[in-house]
Coordinates of N, CA, C and O in Angstrom, one line a residue:
X72 N 6.0 2.4 10.8 CA 5.2 3.5 11.3 C 6.2 4.7 11.5 O 5.7 5.9 11.3
X73 N 7.4 4.5 11.9 CA 8.3 5.6 12.1 C 8.4 6.5 10.9 O 8.3 7.7 11.0
X74 N 8.6 5.9 9.7 CA 8.8 6.7 8.5 C 7.5 7.5 8.2 O 7.6 8.6 7.7
X75 N 6.4 6.9 8.4 CA 5.1 7.6 8.1 C 5.0 8.8 9.1 O 4.6 9.9 8.7
X76 N 5.2 8.5 10.4 CA 5.1 9.5 11.4 C 6.1 10.7 11.2 O 5.8 11.8 11.5
X77 N 7.3 10.4 10.7 CA 8.3 11.4 10.5 C 8.3 12.1 9.2 O 9.0 13.0 9.0
X78 N 7.6 11.6 8.2 CA 7.5 12.2 6.9 C 7.0 13.6 7.0 O 6.2 13.9 7.9
X79 N 7.5 14.5 6.1 CA 6.9 15.8 6.1 C 5.4 15.7 5.7 O 5.0 14.8 5.2
X80 N 4.7 16.7 6.1 CA 3.2 16.7 6.0 C 2.8 16.5 4.6 O 1.8 15.8 4.3
X81 N 3.4 17.1 3.6 CA 3.1 17.0 2.2 C 3.2 15.5 1.7 O 2.4 15.0 1.0
X82 N 4.3 14.9 2.1 CA 4.6 13.5 1.7 C 3.6 12.6 2.4 O 3.1 11.6 1.7
X83 N 3.3 12.8 3.6 CA 2.3 12.0 4.4 C 0.9 12.1 3.7 O 0.2 11.1 3.5
X84 N 0.5 13.3 3.4 CA -0.8 13.6 2.8 C -0.9 12.9 1.4 O -1.9 12.2 1.1
X85 N 0.2 13.0 0.6 CA 0.2 12.3 -0.7 C 0.1 10.8 -0.5 O -0.7 10.2 -1.3
X86 N 0.8 10.2 0.4 CA 0.7 8.8 0.6 C -0.7 8.4 1.1 O -1.3 7.4 0.6
X87 N -1.3 9.2 1.9 CA -2.7 8.9 2.4 C -3.7 9.1 1.3 O -4.7 8.3 1.2
X88 N -3.5 10.0 0.4 CA -4.4 10.2 -0.7 C -4.4 9.0 -1.7 O -5.4 8.8 -2.3
X89 N -3.4 8.2 -1.7 CA -3.4 7.0 -2.4 C -4.3 5.9 -1.8 O -4.7 5.0 -2.4
X90 N -4.6 6.1 -0.5 CA -5.4 5.2 0.2 C -6.9 5.6 0.1 O -7.8 4.8 0.0
X91 N -7.2 6.9 0.2 CA -8.5 7.5 0.1 C -8.4 8.8 -0.5 O -7.6 9.7 0.0
X92 N -9.1 9.1 -1.6 CA -9.0 10.4 -2.3 C -9.6 11.6 -1.7 O -9.7 12.6 -2.4
X93 N -10.0 11.5 -0.4 CA -10.5 12.7 0.3 C -9.4 13.5 0.9 O -8.7 13.0 1.8
X94 N -9.2 14.8 0.5 CA -8.2 15.6 1.0 C -8.4 15.8 2.5 O -7.5 15.8 3.3
X95 N -9.7 16.0 2.9 CA -10.0 16.2 4.3 C -9.6 15.0 5.2 O -9.0 15.2 6.3
X96 N -9.9 13.8 4.7 CA -9.5 12.6 5.4 C -8.0 12.5 5.5 O -7.4 12.3 6.6
X97 N -7.2 12.8 4.4 CA -5.8 12.7 4.5 C -5.2 13.8 5.4 O -4.3 13.5 6.1
X98 N -5.7 15.0 5.3 CA -5.2 16.1 6.2 C -5.5 15.8 7.6 O -4.6 16.0 8.5
X99 N -6.6 15.2 7.9 CA -6.9 14.9 9.3 C -6.0 13.8 9.9 O -5.4 14.0 11.0
X100 N -5.7 12.8 9.1 CA -4.8 11.8 9.6 C -3.3 12.3 9.7 O -2.6 11.9 10.6
X101 N -3.0 13.1 8.7 CA -1.6 13.7 8.8 C -1.5 14.6 10.0 O -0.5 14.5 10.7
X102 N -2.5 15.4 10.3 CA -2.4 16.3 11.4 C -2.3 15.6 12.8 O -1.8 16.2 13.8
X103 N -2.9 14.4 12.9 CA -2.9 13.7 14.2 C -1.7 12.8 14.4 O -1.7 12.0 15.4
X104 N -0.7 12.9 13.6 CA 0.5 12.1 13.8 C 1.3 12.6 15.0 O 1.1 13.8 15.3
X105 N 2.0 11.9 15.7 CA 2.4 10.5 15.4 C 1.4 9.5 16.0 O 0.7 9.7 16.9
X106 N 1.4 8.3 15.3 CA 0.6 7.2 15.8 C 1.5 6.2 16.4 O 2.6 5.9 15.8
X107 N 1.2 5.6 17.5 CA 2.0 4.7 18.2 C 2.1 3.3 17.5 O 3.2 2.7 17.6
X108 N 1.1 3.0 16.7 CA 1.1 1.7 16.1 C 0.0 1.7 15.0 O -0.8 2.6 14.9
X109 N 0.0 0.6 14.2 CA -0.9 0.5 13.1 C -2.4 0.5 13.6 O -3.2 1.0 12.9
X110 N -2.6 -0.1 14.7 CA -4.0 -0.2 15.2 C -4.5 1.2 15.5 O -5.7 1.5 15.2
X111 N -3.7 2.1 16.0 CA -4.1 3.4 16.3 C -4.4 4.2 15.0 O -5.3 5.0 14.9
X112 N -3.5 4.0 14.0 CA -3.7 4.6 12.7 C -5.0 4.1 12.1 O -5.8 4.9 11.5
X113 N -5.2 2.8 12.1 CA -6.4 2.2 11.6 C -7.7 2.8 12.2 O -8.7 3.2 11.6
X114 N -7.6 2.9 13.6 CA -8.8 3.5 14.3 C -9.0 4.9 13.9 O -10.2 5.3 13.7
X115 N -8.0 5.7 13.8 CA -8.1 7.1 13.4 C -8.6 7.2 11.9 O -9.5 8.1 11.6
X116 N -8.1 6.3 11.1 CA -8.6 6.3 9.7 C -10.1 6.0 9.6 O -10.8 6.6 8.8
X117 N -10.5 5.0 10.4 CA -11.9 4.5 10.4 C -12.8 5.7 10.9 O -13.8 6.0 10.3
X118 N -12.4 6.3 11.9 CA -13.1 7.4 12.5 C -13.2 8.6 11.5 O -14.3 9.1 11.3
X119 N -12.1 8.9 10.8 CA -12.1 10.0 9.8 C -13.0 9.6 8.7 O -13.7 10.4 8.1
X120 N -13.1 8.3 8.3 CA -14.0 7.8 7.2 C -15.4 8.0 7.6 O -16.2 8.4 6.7
X121 N -15.8 7.7 8.8 CA -17.2 7.9 9.3 C -17.6 9.4 9.3 O -18.8 9.7 9.2
X122 N -16.6 10.3 9.4 CA -16.9 11.7 9.5 C -16.8 12.4 8.1 O -16.9 13.6 8.0
X123 N -16.7 11.6 7.0 CA -16.7 12.2 5.7 C -18.0 12.9 5.4 O -19.1 12.3 5.6
X124 N -18.0 14.1 5.0 CA -19.2 14.9 4.5 C -19.5 14.4 3.1 O -18.6 13.8 2.4
X125 N -20.7 14.7 2.6 CA -21.1 14.3 1.3 C -20.0 14.7 0.2 O -19.7 14.0 -0.7
X126 N -19.5 16.0 0.3 CA -18.6 16.5 -0.6 C -17.3 15.7 -0.5 O -16.6 15.4 -1.6
X127 N -16.8 15.3 0.7 CA -15.6 14.5 0.8 C -15.8 13.1 0.2 O -14.9 12.6 -0.4
X128 N -17.0 12.5 0.4 CA -17.2 11.2 -0.2 C -17.2 11.3 -1.7 O -16.7 10.5 -2.4
X129 N -17.9 12.3 -2.2 CA -17.9 12.5 -3.7 C -16.5 12.7 -4.2 O -16.1 12.1 -5.3
X130 N -15.6 13.4 -3.5 CA -14.2 13.6 -3.9 C -13.5 12.3 -3.9 O -12.8 11.9 -4.9
X131 N -13.7 11.5 -2.9 CA -13.0 10.2 -2.8 C -13.5 9.2 -3.9 O -12.7 8.5 -4.5
X132 N -14.8 9.2 -4.1 CA -15.4 8.3 -5.2 C -14.9 8.8 -6.6 O -14.6 7.9 -7.4
X133 N -14.8 10.1 -6.8 CA -14.3 10.6 -8.1 C -12.9 10.1 -8.3 O -12.5 9.8 -9.4
X134 N -12.1 10.1 -7.2 CA -10.7 9.7 -7.3 C -10.6 8.2 -7.6 O -9.7 7.8 -8.4
X135 N -11.6 7.4 -7.2 CA -11.6 6.0 -7.5 C -11.9 5.7 -8.9 O -11.5 4.7 -9.5
X136 N -12.6 6.6 -9.6 CA -13.0 6.4 -11.0 C -11.9 6.4 -11.9 O -12.0 5.8 -13.0
X137 N -10.8 7.0 -11.6 CA -9.6 7.0 -12.5 C -8.6 5.9 -12.2 O -7.6 5.7 -12.9
X138 N -9.0 5.0 -11.2 CA -8.1 3.9 -10.8 C -8.8 2.6 -11.0 O -9.1 1.9 -10.0
X139 N -9.2 2.2 -12.2 CA -10.0 0.9 -12.3 C -9.1 -0.2 -11.9 O -7.9 -0.3 -12.2
X140 N -9.7 -1.1 -11.1 CA -8.9 -2.3 -10.6 C -9.3 -3.5 -11.4 O -10.4 -3.8 -11.5
X141 N -8.3 -4.1 -12.0 CA -8.6 -5.3 -12.8 C -9.0 -6.4 -12.0 O -8.6 -6.6 -10.8
X142 N -9.9 -7.2 -12.5 CA -10.4 -8.4 -11.8 C -9.6 -9.6 -12.3 O -9.4 -9.8 -13.5
X143 N -9.1 -10.3 -11.3 CA -8.3 -11.6 -11.7 C -9.4 -12.6 -12.2 O -10.5 -12.5 -11.9
X144 N -8.9 -13.5 -12.9 CA -9.8 -14.6 -13.4 C -10.5 -14.2 -14.6 O -11.4 -14.9 -15.1
X145 N -10.2 -13.1 -15.2 CA -10.9 -12.7 -16.4 C -10.5 -13.5 -17.7 O -11.2 -13.4 -18.7
X146 N -9.5 -14.3 -17.5 CA -9.1 -15.2 -18.7 C -9.9 -16.5 -18.7 O -9.7 -17.3 -19.5
X147 N -10.7 -16.7 -17.7 CA -11.5 -18.0 -17.6 C -12.4 -18.1 -18.8 O -12.8 -17.1 -19.4
X148 N -12.9 -19.3 -19.1 CA -13.9 -19.5 -20.2 C -15.1 -18.6 -19.9 O -15.6 -18.5 -18.8
X149 N -15.6 -18.0 -21.0 CA -16.7 -17.2 -20.9 C -16.4 -15.8 -20.4 O -17.3 -15.0 -20.1
X150 N -15.1 -15.5 -20.3 CA -14.7 -14.2 -19.7 C -15.1 -13.0 -20.5 O -15.4 -12.0 -20.0
X151 N -15.2 -13.2 -21.8 CA -15.7 -12.1 -22.7 C -17.1 -11.7 -22.3 O -17.4 -10.5 -22.2
X152 N -18.0 -12.7 -22.2 CA -19.3 -12.4 -21.8 C -19.4 -11.8 -20.4 O -20.2 -10.9 -20.1
X153 N -18.6 -12.4 -19.5 CA -18.5 -11.8 -18.1 C -18.0 -10.4 -18.1 O -18.6 -9.5 -17.4
X154 N -17.0 -10.1 -18.9 CA -16.5 -8.7 -19.0 C -17.6 -7.8 -19.6 O -17.7 -6.7 -19.1
X155 N -18.3 -8.2 -20.5 CA -19.4 -7.4 -21.1 C -20.5 -7.2 -20.0 O -21.0 -6.1 -19.9
X156 N -20.8 -8.2 -19.3 CA -21.8 -8.1 -18.2 C -21.3 -7.1 -17.1 O -22.1 -6.3 -16.6
X157 N -20.1 -7.2 -16.8 CA -19.5 -6.3 -15.8 C -19.5 -4.9 -16.2 O -19.9 -4.0 -15.5
X158 N -19.2 -4.6 -17.5 CA -19.2 -3.2 -18.0 C -20.6 -2.7 -18.0 O -20.9 -1.6 -17.6
X159 N -21.6 -3.5 -18.4 CA -23.0 -3.1 -18.4 C -23.5 -2.8 -17.0 O -24.2 -1.8 -16.7
X160 N -23.1 -3.7 -16.0 CA -23.5 -3.5 -14.6 C -22.9 -2.2 -14.1 O -23.6 -1.4 -13.4
X161 N -21.6 -1.9 -14.4 CA -21.0 -0.7 -13.9 C -21.7 0.5 -14.5 O -21.9 1.5 -13.8
X162 N -22.0 0.5 -15.8 CA -22.7 1.6 -16.4 C -24.0 1.8 -15.8 O -24.4 3.0 -15.6
X163 N -24.8 0.8 -15.6 CA -26.1 0.9 -14.9 C -26.0 1.5 -13.5 O -26.8 2.4 -13.1
X164 N -25.0 1.1 -12.8 CA -24.7 1.6 -11.4 C -24.4 3.1 -11.5 O -25.0 3.9 -10.8
X165 N -23.5 3.5 -12.4 CA -23.1 4.9 -12.5 C -24.2 5.7 -12.9 O -24.3 6.9 -12.5
X166 N -25.0 5.2 -13.8 CA -26.2 6.0 -14.3 C -27.2 6.2 -13.2 O -27.8 7.3 -13.1
X167 N -27.4 5.2 -12.4 CA -28.3 5.3 -11.3 C -27.8 6.2 -10.1 O -28.6 7.0 -9.6
X168 N -26.6 6.1 -9.7 CA -26.1 6.8 -8.5 C -25.1 7.9 -8.8 O -24.8 8.7 -7.9
X169 N -24.7 8.1 -10.0 CA -23.8 9.2 -10.4 C -22.4 9.1 -9.9 O -21.7 10.1 -9.9
X170 N -21.9 7.9 -9.5 CA -20.5 7.8 -9.1 C -20.1 6.3 -9.4 O -21.0 5.4 -9.6
X171 N -18.8 6.1 -9.4 CA -18.3 4.8 -9.6 C -18.7 3.8 -8.5 O -18.9 4.2 -7.4
X172 N -18.8 2.5 -8.9 CA -19.1 1.5 -8.0 C -17.8 1.1 -7.2 O -16.7 0.9 -7.9
X173 N -17.8 1.0 -5.9 CA -16.7 0.5 -5.1 C -17.1 -0.7 -4.3 O -18.2 -0.7 -3.7
X174 N -16.3 -1.6 -4.2 CA -16.5 -2.8 -3.3 C -15.1 -3.3 -2.8 O -14.2 -3.3 -3.6
X175 N -15.0 -3.6 -1.6 CA -13.7 -4.1 -1.0 C -13.7 -5.6 -1.3 O -14.6 -6.3 -1.0
X176 N -12.6 -6.0 -2.0 CA -12.4 -7.4 -2.3 C -11.4 -8.1 -1.5 O -10.9 -9.2 -1.9
X177 N -10.9 -7.5 -0.5 CA -9.9 -8.1 0.4 C -10.4 -9.4 1.0 O -11.6 -9.5 1.5
X178 N -9.6 -10.4 0.8 CA -10.0 -11.7 1.4 C -10.9 -12.6 0.4 O -11.2 -13.7 0.7
X179 N -11.2 -12.0 -0.7 CA -12.0 -12.8 -1.7 C -11.1 -13.6 -2.6 O -10.1 -13.0 -3.1
X180 N -11.3 -14.8 -2.8 CA -10.5 -15.6 -3.7 C -10.6 -15.0 -5.1 O -11.7 -14.6 -5.6
X181 N -9.5 -15.0 -5.9 CA -9.5 -14.4 -7.2 C -10.6 -15.1 -8.1 O -11.2 -14.4 -8.9
X182 N -10.8 -16.4 -8.0 CA -11.8 -17.0 -8.8 C -13.2 -16.5 -8.5 O -14.1 -16.7 -9.3
X183 N -13.4 -16.0 -7.3 CA -14.8 -15.5 -6.9 C -15.0 -14.0 -7.1 O -16.1 -13.5 -6.9
X184 N -13.9 -13.3 -7.5 CA -14.1 -11.8 -7.6 C -15.1 -11.4 -8.6 O -15.9 -10.5 -8.3
X185 N -15.1 -11.9 -9.7 CA -16.0 -11.5 -10.8 C -17.5 -11.7 -10.3 O -18.3 -10.8 -10.4
X186 N -17.8 -12.9 -9.8 CA -19.1 -13.1 -9.3 C -19.5 -12.2 -8.1 O -20.6 -11.8 -8.0
X187 N -18.5 -12.0 -7.3 CA -18.7 -11.1 -6.1 C -19.1 -9.7 -6.6 O -20.0 -9.1 -6.1
X188 N -18.3 -9.2 -7.5 CA -18.6 -7.8 -8.0 C -19.9 -7.7 -8.7 O -20.7 -6.8 -8.4
X189 N -20.2 -8.7 -9.6 CA -21.4 -8.6 -10.3 C -22.6 -8.8 -9.4 O -23.6 -8.1 -9.5
X190 N -22.5 -9.7 -8.4 CA -23.6 -9.9 -7.4 C -23.8 -8.6 -6.6 O -24.9 -8.2 -6.3
X191 N -22.7 -8.0 -6.2 CA -22.8 -6.8 -5.4 C -23.4 -5.6 -6.1 O -24.3 -4.9 -5.6
X192 N -23.0 -5.5 -7.4 CA -23.6 -4.4 -8.2 C -25.1 -4.6 -8.3 O -25.9 -3.7 -8.1
X193 N -25.5 -5.8 -8.7 CA -26.9 -6.1 -8.9 C -27.7 -5.9 -7.6 O -28.8 -5.4 -7.7
X194 N -27.2 -6.4 -6.5 CA -27.9 -6.2 -5.2 C -28.0 -4.7 -4.9 O -29.1 -4.2 -4.5
X195 N -26.9 -4.0 -5.1 CA -26.9 -2.6 -4.6 C -27.7 -1.7 -5.6 O -28.1 -0.6 -5.2
X196 N -27.9 -2.1 -6.8 CA -28.8 -1.3 -7.7 C -30.2 -1.1 -7.2 O -30.9 -0.2 -7.5
X197 N -30.6 -2.0 -6.3 CA -31.9 -1.9 -5.7 C -32.0 -0.9 -4.5 O -33.1 -0.6 -4.1
X198 N -30.8 -0.5 -4.1 CA -30.8 0.5 -3.0 C -31.3 1.9 -3.4 O -31.2 2.3 -4.6
X199 N -31.9 2.6 -2.5 CA -32.2 4.0 -2.8 C -30.9 4.8 -2.7 O -29.9 4.3 -2.0
X200 N -30.8 6.0 -3.3 CA -29.6 6.7 -3.3 C -29.0 7.0 -1.9 O -27.7 6.9 -1.7
X201 N -29.8 7.3 -0.9 CA -29.2 7.6 0.4 C -28.6 6.3 1.1 O -27.5 6.4 1.7
X202 N -29.3 5.2 0.9 CA -28.8 3.9 1.4 C -27.5 3.6 0.7 O -26.6 3.1 1.3
X203 N -27.5 3.7 -0.6 CA -26.3 3.4 -1.4 C -25.1 4.3 -1.0 O -24.0 3.8 -1.0
X204 N -25.3 5.5 -0.7 CA -24.3 6.4 -0.3 C -23.6 5.8 1.0 O -22.4 5.9 1.1
X205 N -24.4 5.3 1.9 CA -23.9 4.8 3.1 C -23.1 3.5 2.8 O -22.0 3.3 3.4
X206 N -23.6 2.6 2.0 CA -22.9 1.4 1.6 C -21.6 1.7 0.9 O -20.6 1.1 1.2
X207 N -21.6 2.6 -0.1 CA -20.4 3.0 -0.8 C -19.4 3.6 0.2 O -18.2 3.3 0.0
X208 N -19.8 4.4 1.1 CA -18.9 5.0 2.1 C -18.2 3.9 2.9 O -17.0 4.0 3.2
X209 N -19.0 2.9 3.3 CA -18.4 1.9 4.1 C -17.5 1.0 3.3 O -16.4 0.6 3.8
X210 N -17.8 0.7 2.1 CA -16.9 0.0 1.2 C -15.6 0.8 1.0 O -14.5 0.3 1.0
X211 N -15.7 2.1 0.8 CA -14.6 3.0 0.6 C -13.7 3.0 1.8 O -12.5 2.9 1.8
X212 N -14.3 3.0 3.0 CA -13.6 2.9 4.3 C -12.8 1.6 4.4 O -11.6 1.6 4.7
X213 N -13.4 0.5 4.0 CA -12.7 -0.8 4.1 C -11.6 -0.8 3.1 O -10.5 -1.3 3.4
X214 N -11.8 -0.3 1.9 CA -10.7 -0.2 0.9 C -9.5 0.6 1.4 O -8.4 0.3 1.3
X215 N -9.9 1.8 2.0 CA -8.8 2.7 2.5 C -8.0 2.0 3.6 O -6.8 2.2 3.7
X216 N -8.7 1.3 4.5 CA -8.0 0.6 5.6 C -7.0 -0.4 5.1 O -5.9 -0.6 5.5
X217 N -7.5 -1.1 4.0 CA -6.6 -2.2 3.4 C -5.4 -1.5 2.8 O -4.3 -1.9 3.0
X218 N -5.6 -0.4 2.0 CA -4.5 0.3 1.4 C -3.6 0.9 2.4 O -2.4 0.9 2.2
X219 N -4.1 1.4 3.5 CA -3.3 2.0 4.6 C -2.4 0.9 5.2 O -1.2 1.2 5.4
X220 N -2.9 -0.3 5.4 CA -2.1 -1.3 6.0 C -0.9 -1.7 5.0 O 0.2 -1.9 5.5
X221 N -1.2 -1.7 3.7 CA -0.2 -2.0 2.7 C 0.8 -0.9 2.7 O 2.0 -1.1 2.6
X222 N 0.3 0.4 2.8 CA 1.2 1.5 2.8 C 2.2 1.4 3.9 O 3.4 1.6 3.7
X223 N 1.7 1.2 5.1 CA 2.6 1.2 6.3 C 3.5 0.0 6.2 O 4.7 0.1 6.6
X224 N 3.0 -1.2 5.8 CA 3.9 -2.4 5.7 C 5.0 -2.2 4.7 O 6.1 -2.5 4.9
X225 N 4.7 -1.5 3.6 CA 5.6 -1.2 2.5 C 6.8 -0.3 3.0 O 7.9 -0.4 2.6
X226 N 6.4 0.6 3.9 CA 7.4 1.6 4.4 C 7.9 1.2 5.8 O 8.5 2.1 6.4
X227 N 7.8 0.0 6.2 CA 8.2 -0.5 7.5 C 9.3 -1.5 7.4 O 9.4 -2.4 8.2
X228 N 10.1 -1.5 6.3 CA 11.1 -2.5 6.1 C 12.2 -2.4 7.1 O 12.2 -1.5 8.0
X229 N 13.3 -3.1 6.9 CA 14.4 -3.2 7.9 C 15.0 -1.9 8.2 O 15.2 -1.6 9.4
X230 N 15.2 -1.0 7.3 CA 15.9 0.2 7.6 C 14.9 1.4 8.0 O 15.4 2.5 8.1
X231 N 13.7 1.1 8.2 CA 12.7 2.1 8.4 C 12.5 2.5 9.8 O 11.7 3.4 10.1
X232 N 13.1 1.9 10.7 CA 12.8 2.2 12.1 C 13.7 3.2 12.7 O 14.5 3.8 12.7

């Protein structure tokens, strides 16, 4: 936490943008430093996520579109068909909602990721656009919190205090 709290504002904002692509979100978290602990930072990040305006959410979702996350288990039998189904599902989702599909896969076994993503896309395709915007925002918040924990853990090594 010390390195994050003491980093210059530009470096802190850049690090936060790797967690969530909304500049407003990153600026808000940067401006409220120092944080006494990871729990306080997580709470602030969660609150900032809930306060994202539609333009902020669109910016964050657009940032996710250039960072495709590979799914583990794609080498399993039938993976070519599964990969094709996944591409088709992503295309249908993006055509319907106008943004990339996001889902937090933290805690999901690698063998279950493909089924989880395909099931989530298929379920969420039934949402109306307003409902899906809320679901996508919550998934983005969960992803950002996971990335934030990794960011702080990565920069909290032995010499970081």
